[in-house]
């Protein structure tokens, strides 16, 4: 549901996925299996390259990376210090922390529509459970939505009695 027959990204043999996540982190599932199960290339980098924004940016560009998943904090840092890293990215997915609308706006201005996806999901869902394509951000936006469920994933908003709540009513999210 995360890397094959899904509704939020199509990975293809010509893609080059960057593995930023340590293999003990659930985010690596997207990187590794996204490449392996779709005939794409998996670009491995050294820890030292991840820890230096300049080196990371040079590797993203030099390795012709097309797709990658990154934490929100690292996304923000790349936007601030090395936005050119996104020049040839077909799709960047970010999530895991509260979104900075200012960083998203800046990235969207640089990258244009159809290339940025906000993903959400606790580790228990194995990588993420929902996605939101960021094609525009309203002038008064305070946050970015978590979006819609991935294929073969159900999301409910329930009250304390585990009954569905009407649209617009607060409740607890059940995946």
Short mmCIF file of C-alpha atoms in Angstrom, two decimals:
data_model
loop_
_atom_site.label_atom_id
_atom_site.label_comp_id
_atom_site.label_asym_id
_atom_site.label_seq_id
_atom_site.Cartn_x
_atom_site.Cartn_y
_atom_site.Cartn_z
CA UNK A 1 0.00 0.00 0.00
CA UNK A 2 3.00 2.31 0.42
CA UNK A 3 5.05 1.51 -2.69
CA UNK A 4 2.91 -0.62 -5.06
CA UNK A 5 -0.63 -0.22 -6.38
CA UNK A 6 -1.11 2.93 -4.35
CA UNK A 7 -2.95 6.18 -4.91
CA UNK A 8 -0.38 8.85 -4.09
CA UNK A 9 2.72 8.06 -6.16
CA UNK A 10 3.79 5.96 -9.10
CA UNK A 11 7.35 4.76 -8.90
CA UNK A 12 8.99 3.64 -12.15
CA UNK A 13 12.24 2.01 -13.29
CA UNK A 14 13.66 5.40 -14.31
CA UNK A 15 13.27 6.74 -10.75
CA UNK A 16 16.21 7.13 -8.40
CA UNK A 17 15.16 6.96 -4.74
CA UNK A 18 17.42 8.40 -2.09
CA UNK A 19 17.76 6.42 1.11
CA UNK A 20 18.05 9.05 3.81
CA UNK A 21 16.51 6.90 6.55
CA UNK A 22 18.51 4.45 8.61
CA UNK A 23 17.28 0.93 7.88
CA UNK A 24 16.10 0.62 11.51
CA UNK A 25 13.65 3.52 10.94
CA UNK A 26 10.29 2.77 9.32
CA UNK A 27 10.90 5.50 6.73
CA UNK A 28 13.49 3.26 5.09
CA UNK A 29 10.66 0.94 3.99
CA UNK A 30 9.60 3.52 1.41
CA UNK A 31 13.17 4.04 0.21
CA UNK A 32 14.28 0.43 -0.02
CA UNK A 33 11.11 -1.32 -1.13
CA UNK A 34 9.99 1.58 -3.27
CA UNK A 35 13.11 1.08 -5.37
CA UNK A 36 13.28 -2.72 -5.25
CA UNK A 37 9.61 -3.42 -5.99
CA UNK A 38 9.43 -0.97 -8.87
CA UNK A 39 12.74 -1.64 -10.63
CA UNK A 40 14.09 1.78 -9.66
CA UNK A 41 17.57 2.65 -8.41
CA UNK A 42 18.23 3.01 -4.69
CA UNK A 43 20.81 5.71 -4.00
CA UNK A 44 22.71 5.00 -0.79
CA UNK A 45 24.67 7.75 0.93
CA UNK A 46 27.02 7.92 3.87
CA UNK A 47 25.93 9.26 7.24
CA UNK A 48 28.47 12.08 6.87
CA UNK A 49 26.70 13.21 3.69
CA UNK A 50 23.36 13.39 5.49
CA UNK A 51 24.87 15.46 8.31
CA UNK A 52 26.21 18.14 5.94
CA UNK A 53 23.58 20.05 3.99
CA UNK A 54 26.12 21.06 1.33
CA UNK A 55 27.24 17.45 0.80
CA UNK A 56 23.67 16.17 0.90
CA UNK A 57 22.61 18.73 -1.71
CA UNK A 58 25.55 17.83 -3.96
CA UNK A 59 24.65 14.12 -3.69
CA UNK A 60 20.97 14.72 -4.48
CA UNK A 61 21.93 16.69 -7.57
CA UNK A 62 24.94 14.56 -8.56
CA UNK A 63 23.11 11.25 -8.21
CA UNK A 64 20.13 12.58 -10.19
CA UNK A 65 17.71 11.67 -7.40
CA UNK A 66 14.08 11.89 -8.52
CA UNK A 67 12.14 10.86 -5.39
CA UNK A 68 12.79 10.95 -1.67
CA UNK A 69 11.12 10.95 1.73
CA UNK A 70 12.49 13.30 4.37
CA UNK A 71 11.54 14.49 7.84
CA UNK A 72 9.90 17.88 8.04
CA UNK A 73 12.92 19.35 9.85
CA UNK A 74 15.32 18.25 7.10
CA UNK A 75 12.88 19.42 4.42
CA UNK A 76 12.86 22.87 6.08
CA UNK A 77 16.65 22.93 6.27
CA UNK A 78 17.02 22.02 2.59
CA UNK A 79 14.50 24.73 1.69
CA UNK A 80 16.45 27.29 3.75
CA UNK A 81 20.01 26.35 2.83
CA UNK A 82 19.98 24.33 -0.40
CA UNK A 83 16.72 24.80 -2.25
CA UNK A 84 18.54 24.00 -5.50
CA UNK A 85 18.50 20.37 -4.28
CA UNK A 86 14.87 20.22 -5.43
CA UNK A 87 15.54 21.39 -9.00
CA UNK A 88 15.17 17.95 -10.60
CA UNK A 89 13.09 16.19 -7.95
CA UNK A 90 9.94 14.62 -9.35
CA UNK A 91 8.43 14.10 -5.90
CA UNK A 92 9.58 14.96 -2.39
CA UNK A 93 7.57 13.58 0.50
CA UNK A 94 7.94 15.01 3.95
CA UNK A 95 6.32 14.48 7.31
CA UNK A 96 6.74 13.44 10.89
CA UNK A 97 6.56 16.86 12.53
CA UNK A 98 4.44 20.00 12.49
CA UNK A 99 4.56 21.66 9.09
CA UNK A 100 6.08 25.10 8.55
CA UNK A 101 3.74 26.82 6.11
CA UNK A 102 6.43 29.37 5.26
CA UNK A 103 8.83 26.62 4.17
CA UNK A 104 6.15 24.89 2.13
CA UNK A 105 5.28 28.15 0.37
CA UNK A 106 8.93 28.80 -0.45
CA UNK A 107 9.42 25.24 -1.76
CA UNK A 108 6.23 25.40 -3.81
CA UNK A 109 7.30 28.68 -5.36
CA UNK A 110 10.61 27.07 -6.36
CA UNK A 111 9.32 23.64 -7.43
CA UNK A 112 5.81 24.38 -8.72
CA UNK A 113 2.77 22.12 -8.54
CA UNK A 114 2.68 18.34 -8.45
CA UNK A 115 6.03 17.71 -6.80
CA UNK A 116 5.51 18.08 -3.03
CA UNK A 117 3.56 15.64 -0.87
CA UNK A 118 2.88 15.98 2.85
CA UNK A 119 2.61 12.51 4.39
CA UNK A 120 1.33 11.54 7.82
CA UNK A 121 1.29 8.40 9.88
CA UNK A 122 2.58 7.03 13.13
CA UNK A 123 5.27 4.35 13.03
CA UNK A 124 2.63 1.69 13.72
CA UNK A 125 1.20 2.28 10.22
CA UNK A 126 4.62 1.51 8.69
CA UNK A 127 5.82 4.72 7.16
CA UNK A 128 2.60 6.70 6.65
CA UNK A 129 -1.16 6.38 6.37
CA UNK A 130 -2.24 9.57 4.58
CA UNK A 131 -1.02 12.00 1.96
CA UNK A 132 -1.76 15.50 0.78
CA UNK A 133 -0.56 16.88 -2.56
CA UNK A 134 0.60 20.44 -2.01
CA UNK A 135 -0.30 22.33 -5.16
CA UNK A 136 -1.27 25.58 -3.48
CA UNK A 137 -1.25 27.17 -0.06
CA UNK A 138 -3.83 29.78 0.85
CA UNK A 139 -2.55 33.16 1.98
CA UNK A 140 -3.92 32.71 5.52
CA UNK A 141 -3.04 29.00 5.96
CA UNK A 142 -1.86 28.07 9.45
CA UNK A 143 -1.01 24.47 8.63
CA UNK A 144 -1.07 21.90 5.84
CA UNK A 145 -3.70 19.13 5.92
CA UNK A 146 -2.73 15.49 6.48
CA UNK A 147 -4.96 14.67 3.54
CA UNK A 148 -6.55 11.42 2.44
CA UNK A 149 -5.81 7.79 3.34
CA UNK A 150 -3.35 5.80 1.26
CA UNK A 151 -4.81 2.97 -0.80
CA UNK A 152 -6.03 0.06 1.35
CA UNK A 153 -6.03 2.27 4.44
CA UNK A 154 -9.09 3.39 6.39
CA UNK A 155 -9.15 6.48 8.60
CA UNK A 156 -12.00 7.32 10.98
CA UNK A 157 -12.61 10.28 13.28
CA UNK A 158 -14.42 8.89 16.34
CA UNK A 159 -15.83 10.25 19.59
CA UNK A 160 -15.16 8.84 23.08
CA UNK A 161 -17.78 6.14 22.50
CA UNK A 162 -15.97 5.13 19.27
CA UNK A 163 -18.79 6.43 17.11
CA UNK A 164 -18.05 8.45 13.95
CA UNK A 165 -18.31 12.21 14.37
CA UNK A 166 -19.86 14.55 11.78
CA UNK A 167 -17.55 16.44 9.43
CA UNK A 168 -15.98 19.39 11.21
CA UNK A 169 -16.45 17.96 14.71
CA UNK A 170 -13.36 17.15 16.79
CA UNK A 171 -12.64 13.55 17.60
CA UNK A 172 -9.88 10.97 17.83
CA UNK A 173 -8.23 9.66 14.67
CA UNK A 174 -8.33 5.88 14.18
CA UNK A 175 -6.30 4.34 11.37
#
